Amino acid sequence: MSTTVTPAPKKVNRIGLEVIQYKGSKTTLCAGCGHNSVSERIVECFYDLGIQPWSVAKFSGIGCSSKSPAYFLGLSHGFNSVHGRMPSVATGAMLANRTLLGLGVTGDGDTASIGLGQFMHLQRRNLPFIYIIENNGVYGLTKGQFSATADIGSKQKTGGVNEAPPFDLCALALQWGATFVARSFSGDKKQLQAILKAAISHKGLAVIDVISPCVTFNDHEGSTKSYTYVRDHEEAMHELDFVPSYEDIAVEIDEGTTREVTMHDGSKLLIKKLAADRYPGTKIEALTTLQEAETAGVVLTGVFYVEPEKDTLMDQLNMVDEPLGTLPESRVRPGQAVLDQVMEELR
Amino acid sequence: MSTSVLPTDSARAATLPPPVINDFCIQVATANGSGSQTSNNVMMRGIFQMGIPVSGKNMFPSNIQGLPTWFTIRASKHGYVGRKKEVDVLVAMNPETAKEDVAKLDAGAVVIYDEPLGLNQQRSDLHFYPVPYDKLVGPVCPEAKLRKLVRNMIYTGVVAWVLSIEMEEIHQALFRQFGAKKKKAAELNWGACQAGYDYAAKTFTKTDPFKVERMNATAGKIIVEGNQAAALGCVFAGVTVIGWYPITPSSSLIEYTIGFLKRFRNDPETGKATYAVVQAEDELAAVGMVLGAGWAGARSMTSSSGPGISLMSEFVGLGYYTEIPGVIFDVQRVGPSTGLPTRTAQGDLMSTALLSHGDKKHPMLIPSSPEECFEMAMAAFDLAERYQTPVFVMLDLDLGMNSWMADPFKYPTKPIDRGKVLSAADLDRLGGFARYKDVDGDGVGYRTLAGTPHSQAAYFTRGSGHNEKAQYSEREEDYVNNMDRLTHKFEHMRGALPAPAVDIRQGAKIGLVAVGTSDYAIGESRDQLRAEHGIETSYLRLKAYPFSDELRKFIADHDRVYVIEQNRDGQLLGLMKLDYTGEEISKLRSIRYYGGLPLDARTVTADLIRQEGK
Ligand SMILES: Cc1ncc(C[n+]2csc(CCOP(=O)(O)OP(=O)(O)O)c2C)c(N)n1
Ligand code: SF4
Ligand SMILES: [Mg+2]
């Protein structure tokens, strides 16, 4: 008796792509680096949601974290720019083609020091964009100097102690106008996935501060950004679930424990409370929560704030719907009559 | 009766100097913020409308109100529109500088001044016309708070009388200046202008020789600022994304662009913008936006001046290596920070050509007239996309912010060149592509844009470390190959840039080389050299860097070549030296001016004569 082995059908997502088509080249980051986990989550989320890879554009600055766009979404265009100034590059690109789904990955050095100004202005403009900070409290690529997010008292591998107070990037983002603000941990797979998916569905700028330990320079005893420290001090504010808009299922929620946030594209973020009543609310509430967490020495994670419908830069500029970059000549070069008119005015 | 005096008047009428017609320079000295701009423009336009070539130059301080400002209007039947050092008619409105301004005049010049200043006491070899502005302004301007502005229009009328500028032309210029919406203001100012004219007619006897007479040298011409012309060029080039940060003397380039875009580039059906303009947080961000937008397919641009261009340095280097199109205007001004930010210079030539770290060279287009600002703005976008690299357009304050007579701009005859961009259909046909491979021999690879619906469209953009396929590489061969291709690409550009303007004179042993606004002084200086010293010169005006091969030939064909430029360090000469050999270099000489004012012919003539040992 002969048997024909039919290979198991390949697993594909709703647009017929396999997960491998969402991967990038092999990572060159250290084994165990938190940034690699973030890359994996990005691959999973874009695959799960069935997003067309060529509709995505990836951006980064300089750092180990900023290298990572090479390691996911290999079928998407990517731009590894200069240190701290990815926001401006992304802004230009998104203006050139507003139909792109923009995704930026940066580090705490890239964002909180050299790039602080651009980070602020990005939020002021509410660019439709996902901005992920892989936050390890150090400059990985230049071998372990403290960054501006290092906590007071945190120890360097070589023994130095950080004395300067840290920037809380979520608190700052709230004040500067980001319309989606969340914190997660590279080691918290489920939460990070839900946050990423919600960010992908968000209309304006989504800022995600992901604590992402540097195993080589900041994972030792005395560091406040080590895996051990973060595991011991993390407190998730809530449990998150994401229901994409195309999944036409009625979700039953327990009004007593769960709230839902409807994102701009109709997707839903389900937020189930854990110990305390911590749902995304007003900015003031979010800032208070962050302040309390800092005082308590807790690494608070979850979604702090969502403003799903706020106007974006493209709304403010009243731009046409099509990509500006590829408008035909007939729409970008005025006719002879216009030139004649201006010449007449100057006569 | 007449208060206008050179020694004793009635006898003088018989010995009046011969008339000087259509060849003089008016200087209006005011304090900035006093609103004299309208009066000056009206005066200039009045002369222009009478068919006489004019130019207007504003020498203003870096300040909003109260510091001295000089506006000069040069009328020249010869068509000389460069700066003239000697002032023939001084309108002294600023008590702070009046004494010094009068002291600087050559004998025989005219001074129109505010009577209480008593300037006629200062010298006896000038023609003085005192005007009691405060007395005249009251009756024509009942509203006291407007008097300060309206007062200025009085001198326009006085000057019109002194120089015989026809009042109908002044009237037309004035109403045009105010536009249909500000009729009342126009009436008020016209009243002041007439009061000045009537006062002069009734009070003065003309003793000076300067006057205008109708000519026919401006028919069909326009008056325009270089920045305005460049702005229009950007709009007709189809610019789509602009990131910018304000800085004098560049801001008006962007502001004019925004004005034109709003008028002419909103979609007729939806009213939506076919462009995006973002005032960035700084020049680092402005140029970052330009690169991001250029990368994603936009025609992107920014404009700045030296300080901002310096800040753009790192990004421009990245643009060079990642091969991203973008257009950057540099409206050059003097030096860093405070000092002379509102004065002109050609001081960024060297630093811009070599902007950023590591090996790099950037193309520059260097216009000298509004027509060229318009054309080169358009050319810059085509070049940037054709050669996939940041392209600089180098104006200077003189060209950008001053008023120039020009021929009406010609509508582009060629379609926009979007360069080598592969579509999804191209990728189907080709089965893939290598981003940095020189397929056509011009050193320029093919690119794809983010969003191209094809699984082979994507590539990863990063700085210097990549191979032909845009893959990360630190291999020596890959790096060297890439660098050599970039060199080849730069060399290839030479032939594609605007050719120099060359005027070879039979038998001339001396050649002159210059760029940009030096052109005006040089044209006039060549006439002076010929007329006054019997020296014939050839002249080559470069319009772009990398330099055309014609320059090499020009050097070979002349015994001595003077490189004339508006900076201290001989930057143009320095760039030439990078290209040439010892024998060529030994022929090069240098004439430099760096006082912050537009170059004038006398400076060129005098320095050349000195160096020629004559
Ligand atoms: C203008 C400039 N200054 C300094 C550097 C050197 N540099 C490279 S990466 C880096 C810090 C990166 O830190 P971070 O963003 O936290 O990334 P990580 O490596 O920790 O992921 C610095 C300072 C640079 N590349 N460019
Ligand atoms: S040095 Fe640190 S941040 Fe960089 S790859 Fe290694 S573990 Fe990650
Ligand atoms: Mg870091």
Short mmCIF file of C-alpha atoms in Angstrom, two decimals, chain B residues 10-429:
data_model
loop_
_atom_site.label_atom_id
_atom_site.label_comp_id
_atom_site.label_asym_id
_atom_site.label_seq_id
_atom_site.Cartn_x
_atom_site.Cartn_y
_atom_site.Cartn_z
CA SER B 10 21.00 133.44 -9.04
CA ALA B 11 24.43 133.54 -10.61
CA ARG B 12 24.61 129.81 -10.40
CA ALA B 13 21.71 129.08 -12.73
CA ALA B 14 23.93 130.13 -15.59
CA THR B 15 26.74 127.85 -14.47
CA LEU B 16 24.59 124.78 -13.75
CA PRO B 17 26.55 121.58 -14.18
CA PRO B 18 25.60 119.57 -17.27
CA PRO B 19 22.58 117.39 -16.55
CA VAL B 20 23.13 113.84 -15.39
CA ILE B 21 20.29 111.86 -16.85
CA ASN B 22 19.16 108.42 -15.75
CA ASP B 23 22.40 107.66 -14.02
CA PHE B 24 22.40 108.16 -10.27
CA CYS B 25 21.93 106.53 -6.94
CA ILE B 26 19.37 107.64 -4.35
CA GLN B 27 19.93 106.68 -0.76
CA VAL B 28 17.17 106.97 1.82
CA ALA B 29 18.49 106.91 5.36
CA THR B 30 15.85 106.08 7.97
CA ALA B 31 15.48 104.15 11.18
CA ASN B 32 14.08 100.67 10.70
CA GLY B 33 10.49 100.15 11.68
CA SER B 34 9.62 103.64 10.51
CA GLY B 35 7.66 102.33 7.54
CA SER B 36 9.71 103.87 4.76
CA GLN B 37 9.59 100.73 2.62
CA THR B 38 6.41 101.76 0.83
CA SER B 39 7.74 105.21 -0.03
CA ASN B 40 10.93 103.71 -1.38
CA ASN B 41 9.15 101.11 -3.47
CA VAL B 42 6.85 103.73 -4.93
CA MET B 43 9.82 105.87 -5.89
CA MET B 44 11.61 102.92 -7.44
CA ARG B 45 8.56 101.78 -9.37
CA GLY B 46 7.89 105.30 -10.60
CA ILE B 47 11.35 105.40 -12.19
CA PHE B 48 10.94 101.86 -13.50
CA GLN B 49 7.60 102.74 -15.09
CA MET B 50 9.33 105.57 -16.94
CA GLY B 51 11.40 102.92 -18.65
CA ILE B 52 14.66 103.39 -16.77
CA PRO B 53 16.52 100.37 -15.41
CA VAL B 54 16.51 100.40 -11.60
CA SER B 55 17.46 98.25 -8.66
CA GLY B 56 16.60 98.63 -4.99
CA LYS B 57 18.78 97.50 -2.15
CA ASN B 58 17.91 97.52 1.48
CA MET B 59 20.74 97.70 3.99
CA PHE B 60 19.09 96.97 7.25
CA PRO B 61 20.19 96.13 10.78
CA SER B 62 19.38 92.96 12.68
CA ASN B 63 16.72 94.68 14.71
CA ILE B 64 13.00 95.38 14.54
CA GLN B 65 12.77 99.04 15.35
CA GLY B 66 14.96 102.08 15.74
CA LEU B 67 18.33 101.23 14.21
CA PRO B 68 19.63 102.89 11.06
CA THR B 69 18.54 101.51 7.70
CA TRP B 70 19.58 102.60 4.24
CA PHE B 71 17.64 101.93 1.11
CA THR B 72 19.35 102.64 -2.14
CA ILE B 73 17.75 102.99 -5.53
CA ARG B 74 20.03 102.96 -8.47
CA ALA B 75 18.80 104.22 -11.83
CA SER B 76 21.10 103.41 -14.72
CA LYS B 77 20.57 103.99 -18.38
CA HIS B 78 23.40 101.49 -18.95
CA GLY B 79 21.45 98.85 -17.11
CA TYR B 80 23.97 98.66 -14.25
CA VAL B 81 22.05 97.31 -11.32
CA GLY B 82 24.86 96.40 -8.96
CA ARG B 83 25.67 98.48 -5.93
CA LYS B 84 27.18 101.86 -6.63
CA LYS B 85 29.42 103.14 -3.89
CA GLU B 86 28.80 106.82 -4.49
CA VAL B 87 25.49 108.25 -3.40
CA ASP B 88 24.15 111.06 -5.59
CA VAL B 89 20.90 111.88 -3.84
CA LEU B 90 20.66 111.47 -0.08
CA VAL B 91 17.26 111.54 1.60
CA ALA B 92 18.30 112.11 5.21
CA MET B 93 15.45 111.09 7.49
CA ASN B 94 17.44 109.64 10.36
CA PRO B 95 18.87 112.27 12.74
CA GLU B 96 21.20 109.61 14.19
CA THR B 97 23.16 109.09 11.01
CA ALA B 98 22.49 112.30 9.09
CA LYS B 99 25.83 113.97 9.88
CA GLU B 100 27.85 110.91 8.97
CA ASP B 101 25.78 110.28 5.84
CA VAL B 102 26.33 113.83 4.65
CA ALA B 103 30.04 113.70 5.42
CA LYS B 104 30.43 110.65 3.18
CA LEU B 105 28.96 112.27 0.06
CA ASP B 106 31.03 113.30 -2.92
CA ALA B 107 30.90 116.99 -3.85
CA GLY B 108 27.92 117.89 -5.96
CA ALA B 109 25.52 115.40 -4.38
CA VAL B 110 21.98 116.26 -3.37
CA VAL B 111 20.72 116.25 0.22
CA ILE B 112 17.00 116.28 0.91
CA TYR B 113 16.64 116.59 4.66
CA ASP B 114 14.39 117.42 7.55
CA GLU B 115 14.74 121.16 7.94
CA PRO B 116 15.36 121.26 11.72
CA LEU B 117 18.48 119.09 11.25
CA GLY B 118 20.19 122.10 9.69
CA LEU B 119 22.45 119.91 7.58
CA ASN B 120 23.23 122.71 5.14
CA GLN B 121 25.60 124.13 7.76
CA GLN B 122 27.80 121.10 7.45
CA ARG B 123 29.17 121.49 3.93
CA SER B 124 29.04 124.01 1.13
CA ASP B 125 29.73 121.75 -1.84
CA LEU B 126 26.37 119.97 -1.88
CA HIS B 127 22.86 120.78 -3.12
CA PHE B 128 20.58 121.07 -0.10
CA TYR B 129 16.79 120.86 -0.15
CA PRO B 130 15.38 121.27 3.36
CA VAL B 131 11.83 120.01 3.93
CA PRO B 132 9.71 120.91 6.98
CA TYR B 133 8.10 117.47 7.26
CA ASP B 134 6.33 118.13 10.53
CA LYS B 135 4.67 121.25 9.18
CA LEU B 136 3.64 119.55 5.95
CA VAL B 137 2.29 116.35 7.46
CA GLY B 138 -0.30 117.97 9.75
CA PRO B 139 -2.75 119.22 7.12
CA VAL B 140 -2.61 116.04 5.01
CA CYS B 141 -2.88 113.64 7.91
CA PRO B 142 -5.30 114.73 10.61
CA GLU B 143 -4.84 111.49 12.53
CA ALA B 144 -1.75 112.05 14.67
CA LYS B 145 -0.82 108.44 15.12
CA LEU B 146 -0.53 107.83 11.38
CA ARG B 147 1.75 110.81 10.83
CA LYS B 148 4.95 108.95 11.46
CA LEU B 149 4.23 106.68 8.49
CA VAL B 150 2.65 109.21 6.18
CA ARG B 151 5.53 111.60 6.74
CA ASN B 152 7.75 109.34 4.69
CA MET B 153 5.53 109.67 1.66
CA ILE B 154 6.30 113.38 1.60
CA TYR B 155 9.90 112.75 0.58
CA THR B 156 8.68 110.64 -2.31
CA GLY B 157 6.93 113.73 -3.67
CA VAL B 158 9.98 115.93 -3.04
CA VAL B 159 12.28 113.47 -4.79
CA ALA B 160 9.81 113.25 -7.68
CA TRP B 161 10.06 116.99 -8.13
CA VAL B 162 13.84 117.16 -7.77
CA LEU B 163 14.43 114.31 -10.23
CA SER B 164 11.45 114.96 -12.53
CA ILE B 165 9.80 111.62 -11.86
CA GLU B 166 6.35 111.99 -13.41
CA MET B 167 3.64 112.23 -10.78
CA GLU B 168 1.23 110.13 -12.85
CA GLU B 169 3.70 107.27 -12.57
CA ILE B 170 4.10 107.85 -8.84
CA HIS B 171 0.32 107.82 -8.53
CA GLN B 172 0.06 104.53 -10.37
CA ALA B 173 2.89 102.96 -8.43
CA LEU B 174 1.42 104.07 -5.14
CA PHE B 175 -2.08 102.77 -5.75
CA ARG B 176 -0.67 99.54 -7.03
CA GLN B 177 1.47 99.19 -3.94
CA PHE B 178 -1.50 99.56 -1.62
CA GLY B 179 -3.75 97.35 -3.70
CA ALA B 180 -7.46 97.55 -4.17
CA LYS B 181 -8.20 96.69 -0.55
CA LYS B 182 -6.41 99.63 0.99
CA LYS B 183 -7.86 102.47 -1.01
CA LYS B 184 -8.19 104.80 1.92
CA ALA B 185 -4.61 104.38 2.99
CA ALA B 186 -3.54 104.96 -0.58
CA GLU B 187 -5.50 108.23 -0.76
CA LEU B 188 -3.94 109.42 2.46
CA ASN B 189 -0.44 108.66 1.25
CA TRP B 190 -1.09 110.17 -2.13
CA GLY B 191 -2.07 113.38 -0.38
CA ALA B 192 1.24 113.42 1.45
CA CYS B 193 3.14 112.69 -1.70
CA GLN B 194 1.44 115.56 -3.48
CA ALA B 195 2.08 117.90 -0.55
CA GLY B 196 5.79 117.10 -0.83
CA TYR B 197 5.78 117.69 -4.55
CA ASP B 198 3.84 120.96 -4.32
CA TYR B 199 6.05 122.25 -1.54
CA ALA B 200 9.17 121.50 -3.56
CA ALA B 201 7.75 123.04 -6.73
CA LYS B 202 6.78 126.20 -4.96
CA THR B 203 9.88 126.53 -2.78
CA PHE B 204 12.94 125.17 -4.52
CA THR B 205 15.00 126.17 -7.48
CA LYS B 206 16.69 123.19 -8.98
CA THR B 207 20.44 123.51 -8.75
CA ASP B 208 21.64 119.92 -9.06
CA PRO B 209 22.16 118.06 -12.34
CA PHE B 210 20.32 114.80 -11.64
CA LYS B 211 17.13 113.92 -13.43
CA VAL B 212 15.19 111.17 -15.07
CA GLU B 213 14.00 111.18 -18.63
CA ARG B 214 11.74 108.63 -20.21
CA MET B 215 13.49 105.66 -21.78
CA ASN B 216 12.24 102.39 -23.13
CA ALA B 217 14.45 99.92 -21.32
CA THR B 218 12.00 98.33 -18.92
CA ALA B 219 9.07 97.50 -21.17
CA GLY B 220 7.66 94.10 -20.30
CA LYS B 221 10.00 93.68 -17.33
CA ILE B 222 9.03 92.75 -13.81
CA ILE B 223 10.43 93.76 -10.44
CA VAL B 224 10.94 90.86 -8.09
CA GLU B 225 13.04 89.64 -5.18
CA GLY B 226 15.28 86.62 -5.65
CA ASN B 227 13.56 84.74 -2.83
CA GLN B 228 10.21 85.38 -4.45
CA ALA B 229 11.52 84.07 -7.76
CA ALA B 230 12.97 80.97 -6.14
CA ALA B 231 9.68 80.40 -4.32
CA LEU B 232 7.82 80.52 -7.58
CA GLY B 233 10.34 78.08 -9.04
CA CYS B 234 9.62 75.64 -6.22
CA VAL B 235 5.90 75.87 -6.81
CA PHE B 236 6.31 75.20 -10.53
CA ALA B 237 8.77 72.43 -9.77
CA GLY B 238 5.93 70.71 -7.97
CA VAL B 239 7.38 70.84 -4.46
CA THR B 240 5.26 68.72 -2.13
CA VAL B 241 6.92 68.66 1.31
CA ILE B 242 8.68 71.55 3.04
CA GLY B 243 10.29 71.56 6.47
CA TRP B 244 11.81 74.84 7.54
CA TYR B 245 12.97 77.03 10.39
CA PRO B 246 12.91 80.84 10.22
CA ILE B 247 16.15 82.74 9.60
CA THR B 248 16.97 85.96 7.82
CA PRO B 249 17.59 86.22 4.88
CA SER B 250 15.95 82.93 4.00
CA SER B 251 12.54 83.13 5.66
CA SER B 252 10.90 85.11 2.91
CA LEU B 253 11.75 82.39 0.41
CA ILE B 254 9.57 79.97 2.35
CA GLU B 255 6.94 82.58 3.16
CA TYR B 256 6.58 83.47 -0.50
CA THR B 257 6.37 79.77 -1.30
CA ILE B 258 3.60 79.28 1.25
CA GLY B 259 1.74 82.24 -0.23
CA PHE B 260 1.94 80.84 -3.76
CA LEU B 261 1.06 77.32 -2.63
CA LYS B 262 -2.08 78.53 -0.89
CA ARG B 263 -3.16 80.41 -3.98
CA PHE B 264 -2.29 77.93 -6.66
CA ARG B 265 -1.85 74.47 -5.24
CA ASN B 266 -5.01 73.60 -3.39
CA ASP B 267 -6.99 70.93 -5.17
CA PRO B 268 -9.66 72.74 -7.22
CA GLU B 269 -12.29 70.16 -6.32
CA THR B 270 -11.68 69.45 -2.65
CA GLY B 271 -9.81 72.59 -1.65
CA LYS B 272 -7.25 70.34 0.01
CA ALA B 273 -3.53 70.97 -0.12
CA THR B 274 -1.33 69.13 -2.60
CA TYR B 275 1.60 70.05 -0.37
CA ALA B 276 2.64 70.00 3.26
CA VAL B 277 4.63 72.73 4.95
CA VAL B 278 5.88 72.22 8.49
CA GLN B 279 7.67 74.83 10.53
CA ALA B 280 10.14 72.53 12.23
CA GLU B 281 11.62 72.80 15.72
CA ASP B 282 15.06 73.56 14.25
CA GLU B 283 17.11 73.07 11.10
CA LEU B 284 18.13 69.57 12.18
CA ALA B 285 14.49 68.58 12.03
CA ALA B 286 13.82 70.62 8.90
CA VAL B 287 16.41 68.75 6.90
CA GLY B 288 15.39 65.45 8.52
CA MET B 289 11.91 66.03 7.15
CA VAL B 290 13.37 66.80 3.75
CA LEU B 291 15.25 63.51 3.72
CA GLY B 292 12.33 61.47 5.03
CA ALA B 293 10.03 63.00 2.46
CA GLY B 294 12.53 62.63 -0.38
CA TRP B 295 13.03 59.02 0.58
CA ALA B 296 9.31 58.37 0.41
CA GLY B 297 8.97 60.04 -2.97
CA ALA B 298 8.15 63.68 -2.32
CA ARG B 299 9.75 66.67 -3.96
CA SER B 300 11.03 68.05 -0.70
CA MET B 301 12.88 71.19 0.19
CA THR B 302 14.06 73.48 2.92
CA SER B 303 15.67 76.87 2.98
CA SER B 304 18.06 78.37 5.46
CA SER B 305 21.20 80.42 5.84
CA GLY B 306 24.69 79.66 7.17
CA PRO B 307 23.84 78.92 10.79
CA GLY B 308 21.03 76.55 9.82
CA ILE B 309 23.02 74.93 7.06
CA SER B 310 25.76 74.19 9.59
CA LEU B 311 23.23 72.40 11.77
CA MET B 312 22.10 70.31 8.83
CA SER B 313 25.57 68.96 8.34
CA GLU B 314 25.21 65.42 9.71
CA PHE B 315 21.93 64.76 7.93
CA VAL B 316 23.24 66.07 4.63
CA GLY B 317 26.09 63.57 4.87
CA LEU B 318 23.56 60.83 5.47
CA GLY B 319 21.58 62.07 2.48
CA TYR B 320 24.71 61.80 0.37
CA TYR B 321 25.39 58.20 1.40
CA THR B 322 21.81 57.00 1.44
CA GLU B 323 21.29 58.79 -1.89
CA ILE B 324 18.13 60.63 -1.14
CA PRO B 325 16.91 63.58 -3.18
CA GLY B 326 16.21 66.89 -1.50
CA VAL B 327 16.62 70.56 -2.31
CA ILE B 328 18.25 72.93 0.15
CA PHE B 329 18.37 76.67 -0.41
CA ASP B 330 21.13 78.59 1.31
CA VAL B 331 20.48 82.31 1.23
CA GLN B 332 23.93 83.30 2.38
CA ARG B 333 24.61 86.01 4.91
CA VAL B 334 27.57 87.17 6.92
CA GLY B 335 29.02 85.01 9.67
CA PRO B 336 27.58 83.21 12.67
CA SER B 337 25.20 84.35 15.37
CA THR B 338 24.75 88.06 15.94
CA GLY B 339 26.95 90.52 14.15
CA LEU B 340 25.97 91.11 10.58
CA PRO B 341 23.16 88.63 9.97
CA THR B 342 21.38 91.08 7.73
CA ARG B 343 24.35 91.67 5.46
CA THR B 344 25.26 89.77 2.36
CA ALA B 345 28.14 87.41 1.61
CA GLN B 346 29.18 84.42 -0.46
CA GLY B 347 30.61 82.83 2.61
CA ASP B 348 29.18 79.31 2.54
CA LEU B 349 30.58 78.11 -0.78
CA MET B 350 33.32 75.90 0.61
CA SER B 351 31.48 74.64 3.66
CA THR B 352 28.40 73.74 1.66
CA ALA B 353 30.24 71.99 -1.15
CA LEU B 354 31.88 69.83 1.51
CA LEU B 355 29.16 69.85 4.16
CA SER B 356 29.31 67.00 6.71
CA HIS B 357 31.94 64.56 7.93
CA GLY B 358 33.84 61.98 5.93
CA ASP B 359 34.17 61.91 2.16
CA LYS B 360 31.42 63.83 0.42
CA LYS B 361 30.80 66.53 -2.15
CA HIS B 362 27.51 68.20 -2.91
CA PRO B 363 26.23 69.83 -6.05
CA MET B 364 25.41 73.52 -5.82
CA LEU B 365 23.47 75.68 -8.24
CA ILE B 366 24.38 79.35 -8.01
CA PRO B 367 21.93 81.80 -9.54
CA SER B 368 22.77 85.45 -10.08
CA SER B 369 19.39 86.82 -11.14
CA PRO B 370 15.70 86.30 -10.41
CA GLU B 371 15.29 84.51 -13.71
CA GLU B 372 17.97 82.06 -12.64
CA CYS B 373 16.46 81.71 -9.17
CA PHE B 374 13.26 80.60 -10.83
CA GLU B 375 14.92 78.28 -13.32
CA MET B 376 17.47 76.82 -10.95
CA ALA B 377 14.86 76.13 -8.31
CA MET B 378 13.11 73.95 -10.85
CA ALA B 379 16.37 72.44 -12.08
CA ALA B 380 17.41 71.61 -8.53
CA PHE B 381 14.42 69.34 -7.98
CA ASP B 382 15.03 67.52 -11.24
CA LEU B 383 18.72 67.11 -10.47
CA ALA B 384 18.06 65.93 -6.94
CA GLU B 385 15.76 63.19 -8.17
CA ARG B 386 17.81 62.34 -11.24
CA TYR B 387 21.01 61.99 -9.20
CA GLN B 388 19.41 60.98 -5.90
CA THR B 389 21.30 63.37 -3.72
CA PRO B 390 20.78 66.60 -1.77
CA VAL B 391 21.18 69.60 -4.08
CA PHE B 392 21.96 73.09 -2.82
CA VAL B 393 20.82 76.33 -4.39
CA MET B 394 23.09 79.14 -3.25
CA LEU B 395 21.54 82.58 -3.16
CA ASP B 396 22.76 85.44 -1.05
CA LEU B 397 21.01 88.16 0.88
CA ASP B 398 21.53 90.68 -1.90
CA LEU B 399 19.83 88.48 -4.47
CA GLY B 400 17.25 86.98 -2.15
CA MET B 401 15.93 90.03 -0.35
CA ASN B 402 16.54 92.92 -2.70
CA SER B 403 14.38 94.05 -5.60
CA TRP B 404 15.59 93.25 -9.08
CA MET B 405 14.40 94.01 -12.53
CA ALA B 406 13.90 90.88 -14.55
CA ASP B 407 12.41 89.46 -17.68
CA PRO B 408 9.14 87.64 -17.10
CA PHE B 409 9.83 84.02 -16.22
CA LYS B 410 9.40 81.42 -18.90
CA TYR B 411 7.05 78.55 -18.32
CA PRO B 412 9.01 75.27 -18.14
CA THR B 413 9.20 73.54 -21.47
CA LYS B 414 10.27 70.14 -20.17
CA PRO B 415 8.17 67.85 -18.00
CA ILE B 416 9.25 67.20 -14.43
CA ASP B 417 12.01 64.55 -14.18
CA ARG B 418 11.24 62.17 -11.32
CA GLY B 419 14.41 60.14 -11.81
CA LYS B 420 14.84 56.40 -11.51
CA VAL B 421 11.94 55.02 -9.50
CA LEU B 422 10.71 51.48 -10.02
CA SER B 423 7.01 50.66 -9.84
CA ALA B 424 5.45 47.32 -8.92
CA ALA B 425 5.05 46.60 -12.63
CA ASP B 426 8.76 47.32 -13.18
CA LEU B 427 9.61 44.90 -10.40
CA ASP B 428 7.41 42.21 -11.97
CA ARG B 429 9.25 42.69 -15.21
#
